[in-house]
Amino acid sequence: MDIVIIGGVAAGAKAAAKAKRIQPDANVKIYTDENHVSYSSCGLPYFIEGNFTDYRTLLVRSVEEFAASGIDVYLNSRVEKILPIQKDILIARENEAELVKYDKLIIATGARAKIPQIKGVNKFNNIYTLRKIEDGIKIRNKMLESSVVTIIGSGYIGLELLEAFVKNGLRVNVIEANKKIMGSFDDDISDLIKKRLESSSIGNFEFYTGEVVTEFIGENNNVKSVKTESGKEIQTDMVVLCAGVEPNIEIAKDAGIEIGPTGAIRVNKLMHTSIEDIFACGDCAEKKHIVSGRPVWIPLGSTANKEGRCAAMNAAGEYCEFEGVLGSTVTRCLNTTMSKTGLTEEEAKEVGFSPISALVLKTDRVAYMPEAGDITLKVVADKVTGLLLGGQAIGAVGADKRINTLTSALIGHLTVEAFNNNDLTYAPPYSTTIDPLLNAMQILTAKMAKLRQN
Amino acid sequence: MDIVIIGGVAAGAKAAAKAKRIQPDANVKIYTDENHVSYSSCGLPYFIEGNFTDYRTLLVRSVEEFAASGIDVYLNSRVEKILPIQKDILIARENEAELVKYDKLIIATGARAKIPQIKGVNKFNNIYTLRKIEDGIKIRNKMLESSVVTIIGSGYIGLELLEAFVKNGLRVNVIEANKKIMGSFDDDISDLIKKRLESSSIGNFEFYTGEVVTEFIGENNNVKSVKTESGKEIQTDMVVLCAGVEPNIEIAKDAGIEIGPTGAIRVNKLMHTSIEDIFACGDCAEKKHIVSGRPVWIPLGSTANKEGRCAAMNAAGEYCEFEGVLGSTVTRCLNTTMSKTGLTEEEAKEVGFSPISALVLKTDRVAYMPEAGDITLKVVADKVTGLLLGGQAIGAVGADKRINTLTSALIGHLTVEAFNNNDLTYAPPYSTTIDPLLNAMQILTAKMAKLRQN
């Protein structure tokens, strides 16, 4: 039995390892167009920041380790075509081509950085994107000889790089076309994130929101400044494009595999695509949102691991259903943790819920403890049913803890009323007597009671 | 309408505030035999440690603040008797007695430290227990002039005081009659706690487990040494008894109010006792365990707050059901966080489940992050149904986060299978790609699959 996997970062590497464990006699092969396999791309900002200096720290499993467990990894081997009828894939390698037979195929081609169509974007060597290990090495090396960097985009990667650059002493400009930074949060929370970051005592940086970059200007292959629609011209030594990602679906689409409404590869709960014996998982695959029931495309390393495992189980003859995602995320920038799960209030409205929300601002643990820090927590529920829909938390400490506590509640489809009974742990070094989450539930309970009276 | 509350620490103070908010015209009165009202007794070890030096930091709400919101607080006023037929309570104050009428009575008499019946226990001034603010002040003052302290008992308060004393440079002996410390954890986890604490680079302390104290020896009202059954005689400058607590139920029992099988006051979901118009809440009241369905007595400040609120709502004419507790706890001692929720494996067996467990030892976040620390996580489930029953976590960081994530799962009665779909947040500064909780679920899933095959 030949189990062939296209892509080898998170989902692909996990799928290969799992498939081989289930079917030790199967031929399990990974084809990747990259130079590395099985690495933590989420760790690249921390490599750039200098938390560790050897990029190999990011490697989860080497080609040799895969070989030792009987898995063949083919690096620098781009898959040109999937031929579903004859069950082959066509590999392009240097100047030769090769047909490789599969019984089960797992597509884990991931995503790539979006390149905004800005004048000059392809003209300069010091404009970067961050996806692969090589990108990380290049950015770090350039950073070490730069004084000013400009980040285009203010999502997760943008803010993680802001921290990395600032901690290395650079002046950082963050240019964001939208009016708010961290656009996946509700407006009120996004505003607080910006204020909180701007109040940080560390770092020399500025946010330019609502600024559209119109041109990169420079000479000798080097960008020197960034021009915006409003007429600003911002000097810079380097640029990193953090304008989002898009799924690598071309070879799947070309093979006739169905693409979902989000633009990613459509899969069912078994991670199976529309064509027999072909699975897809990780950043190239569409997901179902557990709260809204809608198809979404939220590419994350943690999801990629789960989907890779599930796809492999089904490909190798076991059974696994993947229920979907909550869109849970967490990140850090300087003094601020930002975390969310489920639907924002805006998203809840869009998909047809009647959301109400509670906003709690307090210390994350008892204020007399020296480690206490602030936390802002927003919890969203449906005002008709009381069903919990999502939460967002930011602050110095404990935001990730509150959001993870909510994820289990969302998986369990808990209402506000049921959550009121939650017996959260309490001791002064860890929480307030009434945890911020329970404060939020009390506010929601009171709001719903008031609505029922009217 | 007279709403009278006996006791004013956590449950009582909360109940008074809530009742007054619901019924602004009611006479709300708190009677307490203490010198202080509405304080955080959980904070006393941190006061002793010196995180703050003014004990008034522990006061949540002063008598004056209560008065300002129309609530009368009677300090140093012991309630001698409840007279349910005439709906009065009898107050003893200095040399006078007073009858006070109630329409609704809320008993929040709390718990007291157990005094082990050891020879000499009542003979010396430098043997302490820790419940009240005065206890904390006395212990801190004595600590400041002592070099060696002996703690009898190794539960939560015992270990919190161990940290406090060690950080103040004292030599600490902890004597525990049982073979294990932190007896509310499973044996395997308790062993790890002991090893972890003993490996701490900070502090000069020793655990004496399986050692029963037989006598306190001293002179001039001062204990000088502690004798144990095995023949040890341990020199000491002071002793703190941390041998557990027992509920203050005497006046309730005396009034004919039913006492539950745990020895605490029996209440229904409305926090109502067996006698009409009398409620009980907080450390004096019995609770229902949400996982086992059994009556338990787990006295905690966080529970006291919820129960106080609920009792007040029902007393004041609103409606509130309190579903029960999970027995969730967290504490810190030196380099170690210890947290648990739900049933231990031992408890699960006792109440009739067929438990299996998974033990995960890993870093709490990606190992290349400088903040990474170890975590040991044990998750318990029923092997027949897959129902999650509880969890225990210890380690450098993140133990409390994982246990709180489990609490929501227990409230939602999630199975291992359902939890496998949990979309926990991930980023290198916060978690591993596969969170320790999800590792545990994968181990449990595999164990259950194996059992089904056999």
XYZ file of C-alpha atoms in Angstrom, chain A residues 14 40 42-44 46 51-52 57-58 160 290 300-303 305-306 309 321-333 336-341 368-371 400-401 403-409 411-412 414 418-430 433-435 438 442 445, chain B residues 14 40 42-44 46 51-52 57-58 160 290 300-303 305-306 309 321-333 336-341 368-371 400-401 403-409 411-412 414 418-430 433-435 438 442 445:
146
model
C 1.997 14.399 11.344
C 7.528 24.741 13.580
C 4.976 29.352 14.290
C 8.368 29.545 15.962
C 9.993 31.666 13.248
C 10.907 33.740 18.090
C 15.205 33.332 21.745
C 17.460 30.689 20.165
C 15.765 24.119 16.981
C 12.578 24.531 14.932
C 4.928 38.927 16.571
C -18.112 24.421 15.517
C -3.331 27.214 12.327
C -0.559 24.836 13.310
C -2.536 23.213 16.102
C -5.427 22.441 13.730
C -1.684 18.609 13.581
C -5.150 17.335 14.463
C -3.574 12.814 12.374
C -13.929 12.330 12.534
C -12.686 15.883 12.822
C -15.497 18.052 14.115
C -14.058 21.417 13.204
C -12.527 24.463 14.784
C -13.388 27.269 17.158
C -10.892 29.686 15.660
C -8.977 29.749 18.932
C -5.825 31.831 18.808
C -3.302 33.360 21.122
C -0.323 35.562 20.584
C 1.989 37.886 22.429
C 3.318 41.300 21.565
C 0.236 42.119 25.804
C -1.292 38.685 25.424
C -4.168 38.551 22.930
C -6.372 35.503 22.739
C -9.769 34.579 21.367
C -12.057 31.651 20.667
C -2.301 42.414 46.342
C -0.157 39.731 44.690
C 3.010 41.157 43.176
C 2.466 39.182 39.945
C -4.767 32.619 27.363
C -6.003 30.766 30.457
C -9.845 31.697 26.613
C -8.845 28.034 26.911
C -11.403 27.687 29.702
C -14.001 29.004 27.269
C -12.989 26.610 24.470
C -14.183 23.614 26.520
C -17.415 25.455 27.218
C -17.182 22.389 22.676
C -19.765 21.433 25.306
C -22.694 25.444 27.405
C -24.516 26.438 32.951
C -21.194 28.286 33.064
C -22.301 30.152 36.173
C -21.849 26.830 37.965
C -18.284 26.457 36.779
C -16.008 25.670 39.676
C -12.866 27.476 38.514
C -9.759 27.151 40.629
C -8.987 29.997 43.002
C -5.992 31.062 45.032
C -4.562 34.592 45.274
C -1.508 33.883 43.044
C -3.762 32.587 40.241
C -12.056 35.100 44.173
C -14.635 35.590 41.457
C -12.756 34.825 38.274
C -17.521 34.340 36.166
C -22.904 37.353 35.925
C -27.060 36.743 33.271
C -21.418 38.394 49.712
C -9.790 37.359 52.124
C -7.037 32.864 51.492
C -4.653 35.804 51.386
C -3.301 35.299 54.911
C 0.700 35.891 51.398
C 3.820 40.315 49.744
C 2.149 43.242 51.481
C -5.107 44.988 52.242
C -7.074 41.799 52.885
C 1.436 27.851 51.499
C -21.127 17.628 40.175
C -13.339 27.064 49.496
C -13.549 30.835 49.204
C -14.632 30.782 45.567
C -17.525 28.434 46.378
C -18.898 33.558 47.153
C -21.158 31.723 44.720
C -24.857 35.099 46.219
C -29.947 27.189 41.862
C -26.452 26.212 42.883
C -25.521 23.026 41.064
C -22.551 22.056 43.185
C -18.794 21.867 43.050
C -16.031 20.107 41.207
C -13.555 20.371 44.046
C -11.326 22.577 41.909
C -8.276 23.866 43.731
C -4.969 25.482 42.991
C -2.064 26.471 45.132
C 1.589 27.379 44.891
C 4.555 26.318 46.938
C 5.476 24.319 42.091
C 1.887 24.977 41.096
C -0.538 22.237 42.149
C -4.054 22.179 40.793
C -6.896 19.714 40.475
C -10.548 19.416 39.552
C 12.686 26.532 22.816
C 10.892 29.402 24.558
C 12.877 30.793 27.482
C 9.765 30.784 29.712
C -3.760 26.087 36.662
C -4.575 26.840 33.019
C -7.140 22.434 35.135
C -9.457 25.387 34.467
C -9.816 24.159 30.885
C -10.925 20.820 32.322
C -13.466 22.393 34.698
C -15.581 23.582 31.757
C -15.354 20.116 30.235
C -19.468 21.073 33.718
C -20.394 20.133 30.140
C -17.720 15.981 27.987
C -15.575 15.155 22.512
C -12.535 16.773 24.127
C -10.325 15.499 21.313
C -12.044 18.139 19.179
C -11.163 20.921 21.572
C -9.573 23.793 19.731
C -7.169 25.002 22.405
C -5.139 28.103 21.682
C -1.580 27.610 20.491
C 1.456 29.814 20.093
C 5.007 28.990 21.199
C 4.964 31.336 24.247
C 1.781 29.675 25.569
C 1.528 22.505 19.318
C -0.362 19.602 20.824
C -1.372 20.843 24.246
C -4.809 16.894 24.126
C -4.987 10.856 22.866
C -8.448 7.342 23.459
